[in-house]
PDB file of C-alpha atoms in Angstrom:
ATOM      1  CA  UNK A   1    -133.982 221.725 -48.529  1.00 57.00           C
ATOM      2  CA  UNK A   2    -137.298 222.707 -49.966  1.00 65.00           C
ATOM      3  CA  UNK A   3    -140.469 221.375 -48.450  1.00 83.00           C
ATOM      4  CA  UNK A   4    -141.818 220.045 -51.694  1.00 88.00           C
ATOM      5  CA  UNK A   5    -140.242 218.313 -54.667  1.00 87.00           C
ATOM      6  CA  UNK A   6    -141.793 217.790 -58.079  1.00 90.00           C
ATOM      7  CA  UNK A   7    -141.088 214.575 -60.040  1.00 93.00           C
ATOM      8  CA  UNK A   8    -142.635 213.283 -63.310  1.00 93.00           C
ATOM      9  CA  UNK A   9    -142.178 209.622 -62.345  1.00 93.00           C
ATOM     10  CA  UNK A  10    -140.353 206.959 -60.451  1.00 93.00           C
ATOM     11  CA  UNK A  11    -137.297 206.046 -62.487  1.00 93.00           C
ATOM     12  CA  UNK A  12    -136.186 202.974 -60.576  1.00 94.00           C
ATOM     13  CA  UNK A  13    -136.802 201.049 -57.367  1.00 95.00           C
ATOM     14  CA  UNK A  14    -133.842 199.130 -55.997  1.00 95.00           C
ATOM     15  CA  UNK A  15    -134.001 196.689 -53.060  1.00 95.00           C
ATOM     16  CA  UNK A  16    -130.754 195.888 -51.288  1.00 95.00           C
ATOM     17  CA  UNK A  17    -131.238 193.777 -48.182  1.00 94.00           C
ATOM     18  CA  UNK A  18    -133.744 195.523 -45.991  1.00 95.00           C
ATOM     19  CA  UNK A  19    -133.362 198.969 -47.702  1.00 96.00           C
ATOM     20  CA  UNK A  20    -135.536 200.235 -50.570  1.00 96.00           C
ATOM     21  CA  UNK A  21    -134.285 203.052 -52.821  1.00 96.00           C
ATOM     22  CA  UNK A  22    -136.768 204.899 -54.914  1.00 96.00           C
ATOM     23  CA  UNK A  23    -135.258 207.180 -57.553  1.00 95.00           C
ATOM     24  CA  UNK A  24    -137.464 210.033 -58.657  1.00 95.00           C
ATOM     25  CA  UNK A  25    -137.003 211.525 -62.214  1.00 95.00           C
ATOM     26  CA  UNK A  26    -138.200 214.574 -64.125  1.00 94.00           C
ATOM     27  CA  UNK A  27    -137.961 215.186 -67.858  1.00 93.00           C
ATOM     28  CA  UNK A  28    -134.942 217.041 -68.849  1.00 92.00           C
ATOM     29  CA  UNK A  29    -135.207 220.566 -70.169  1.00 89.00           C
ATOM     30  CA  UNK A  30    -132.129 220.259 -72.437  1.00 91.00           C
ATOM     31  CA  UNK A  31    -131.440 216.596 -73.136  1.00 93.00           C
ATOM     32  CA  UNK A  32    -133.335 214.543 -75.828  1.00 93.00           C
ATOM     33  CA  UNK A  33    -132.981 210.914 -77.093  1.00 93.00           C
ATOM     34  CA  UNK A  34    -132.539 209.777 -80.699  1.00 94.00           C
ATOM     35  CA  UNK A  35    -136.248 210.301 -81.402  1.00 94.00           C
ATOM     36  CA  UNK A  36    -136.328 213.850 -79.977  1.00 92.00           C
ATOM     37  CA  UNK A  37    -138.098 212.882 -76.829  1.00 92.00           C
ATOM     38  CA  UNK A  38    -137.053 214.550 -73.545  1.00 92.00           C
ATOM     39  CA  UNK A  39    -135.057 212.107 -71.400  1.00 93.00           C
ATOM     40  CA  UNK A  40    -135.631 211.570 -67.670  1.00 93.00           C
ATOM     41  CA  UNK A  41    -133.089 212.951 -65.232  1.00 94.00           C
ATOM     42  CA  UNK A  42    -132.485 211.810 -61.656  1.00 93.00           C
ATOM     43  CA  UNK A  43    -133.864 214.399 -59.190  1.00 92.00           C
ATOM     44  CA  UNK A  44    -134.057 212.836 -55.758  1.00 94.00           C
ATOM     45  CA  UNK A  45    -133.912 209.455 -53.989  1.00 96.00           C
ATOM     46  CA  UNK A  46    -136.197 208.209 -51.215  1.00 95.00           C
ATOM     47  CA  UNK A  47    -134.521 205.642 -48.941  1.00 97.00           C
ATOM     48  CA  UNK A  48    -136.725 203.563 -46.654  1.00 97.00           C
ATOM     49  CA  UNK A  49    -137.010 200.236 -44.900  1.00 97.00           C
ATOM     50  CA  UNK A  50    -138.838 197.262 -46.416  1.00 95.00           C
ATOM     51  CA  UNK A  51    -141.609 197.716 -43.796  1.00 96.00           C
ATOM     52  CA  UNK A  52    -141.919 201.429 -44.614  1.00 96.00           C
ATOM     53  CA  UNK A  53    -142.059 200.651 -48.378  1.00 95.00           C
ATOM     54  CA  UNK A  54    -144.759 198.025 -47.798  1.00 94.00           C
ATOM     55  CA  UNK A  55    -146.802 200.458 -45.672  1.00 94.00           C
ATOM     56  CA  UNK A  56    -146.412 203.153 -48.319  1.00 95.00           C
ATOM     57  CA  UNK A  57    -147.438 200.823 -51.056  1.00 91.00           C
ATOM     58  CA  UNK A  58    -150.669 200.106 -49.132  1.00 92.00           C
ATOM     59  CA  UNK A  59    -151.384 203.868 -48.762  1.00 95.00           C
ATOM     60  CA  UNK A  60    -150.656 204.460 -52.502  1.00 93.00           C
ATOM     61  CA  UNK A  61    -152.945 201.509 -53.458  1.00 94.00           C
ATOM     62  CA  UNK A  62    -155.844 202.975 -51.317  1.00 95.00           C
ATOM     63  CA  UNK A  63    -155.313 206.361 -52.950  1.00 95.00           C
ATOM     64  CA  UNK A  64    -155.326 204.866 -56.462  1.00 92.00           C
ATOM     65  CA  UNK A  65    -158.553 202.910 -55.722  1.00 93.00           C
ATOM     66  CA  UNK A  66    -160.114 206.179 -54.441  1.00 94.00           C
ATOM     67  CA  UNK A  67    -159.156 208.021 -57.573  1.00 93.00           C
ATOM     68  CA  UNK A  68    -160.521 205.235 -59.797  1.00 92.00           C
ATOM     69  CA  UNK A  69    -163.796 205.187 -57.818  1.00 92.00           C
ATOM     70  CA  UNK A  70    -164.132 208.929 -58.074  1.00 93.00           C
ATOM     71  CA  UNK A  71    -163.600 208.776 -61.832  1.00 91.00           C
ATOM     72  CA  UNK A  72    -160.535 211.001 -61.703  1.00 93.00           C
ATOM     73  CA  UNK A  73    -158.554 208.303 -63.561  1.00 88.00           C
ATOM     74  CA  UNK A  74    -159.353 205.065 -65.156  1.00 84.00           C
ATOM     75  CA  UNK A  75    -157.351 201.904 -65.200  1.00 77.00           C
ATOM     76  CA  UNK A  76    -155.892 201.281 -68.707  1.00 75.00           C
ATOM     77  CA  UNK A  77    -156.175 197.801 -70.146  1.00 71.00           C
ATOM     78  CA  UNK A  78    -152.774 196.578 -71.455  1.00 71.00           C
ATOM     79  CA  UNK A  79    -152.568 196.151 -75.184  1.00 71.00           C
ATOM     80  CA  UNK A  80    -150.474 192.968 -75.027  1.00 68.00           C
ATOM     81  CA  UNK A  81    -152.906 190.749 -73.052  1.00 63.00           C
ATOM     82  CA  UNK A  82    -153.087 187.276 -74.536  1.00 65.00           C
ATOM     83  CA  UNK A  83    -156.102 185.255 -73.539  1.00 62.00           C
ATOM     84  CA  UNK A  84    -155.297 181.914 -71.809  1.00 63.00           C
ATOM     85  CA  UNK A  85    -156.944 178.894 -73.298  1.00 58.00           C
ATOM     86  CA  UNK A  86    -158.826 176.735 -70.822  1.00 53.00           C
ATOM     87  CA  UNK A  87    -158.462 172.921 -70.664  1.00 53.00           C
ATOM     88  CA  UNK A  88    -159.357 170.904 -73.656  1.00 52.00           C
ATOM     89  CA  UNK A  89    -162.659 168.895 -73.517  1.00 54.00           C
ATOM     90  CA  UNK A  90    -162.097 165.618 -71.859  1.00 54.00           C
ATOM     91  CA  UNK A  91    -158.843 166.845 -70.201  1.00 51.00           C
ATOM     92  CA  UNK A  92    -156.640 166.026 -73.127  1.00 50.00           C
ATOM     93  CA  UNK A  93    -153.184 167.592 -73.046  1.00 46.00           C
ATOM     94  CA  UNK A  94    -153.413 168.783 -69.529  1.00 44.00           C
ATOM     95  CA  UNK A  95    -150.287 168.074 -67.484  1.00 46.00           C
ATOM     96  CA  UNK A  96    -148.486 169.539 -64.436  1.00 46.00           C
ATOM     97  CA  UNK A  97    -151.590 170.157 -62.282  1.00 49.00           C
ATOM     98  CA  UNK A  98    -153.897 171.097 -65.072  1.00 49.00           C
ATOM     99  CA  UNK A  99    -152.188 174.314 -66.255  1.00 48.00           C
ATOM    100  CA  UNK A 100    -152.933 175.206 -69.919  1.00 49.00           C
ATOM    101  CA  UNK A 101    -149.432 176.704 -70.062  1.00 47.00           C
ATOM    102  CA  UNK A 102    -147.854 173.188 -70.283  1.00 46.00           C
ATOM    103  CA  UNK A 103    -150.002 171.582 -73.035  1.00 47.00           C
TER     104      UNK A 103
END
């Protein structure tokens, strides 16, 4: 087994009980979808405990924050963000603990 593995992305993360499976994918050299885009192919699977996954997530989050602070990458703002309206003046229409989602 090689000491290194290249992957383009994580294809899927599956949790089954206390086991986490992380499927790594790479873009196919030969297969394309209807739009002519290369499709992802399964390459390798990482299997770990929930505790190991949680610890790994913390390490990845710290690495991401370091990259952002160093200016190597920047956090993209999602295009589909919808602003949430605050409460109406006088509290009109606020129910269920004051959430504007239930006006």
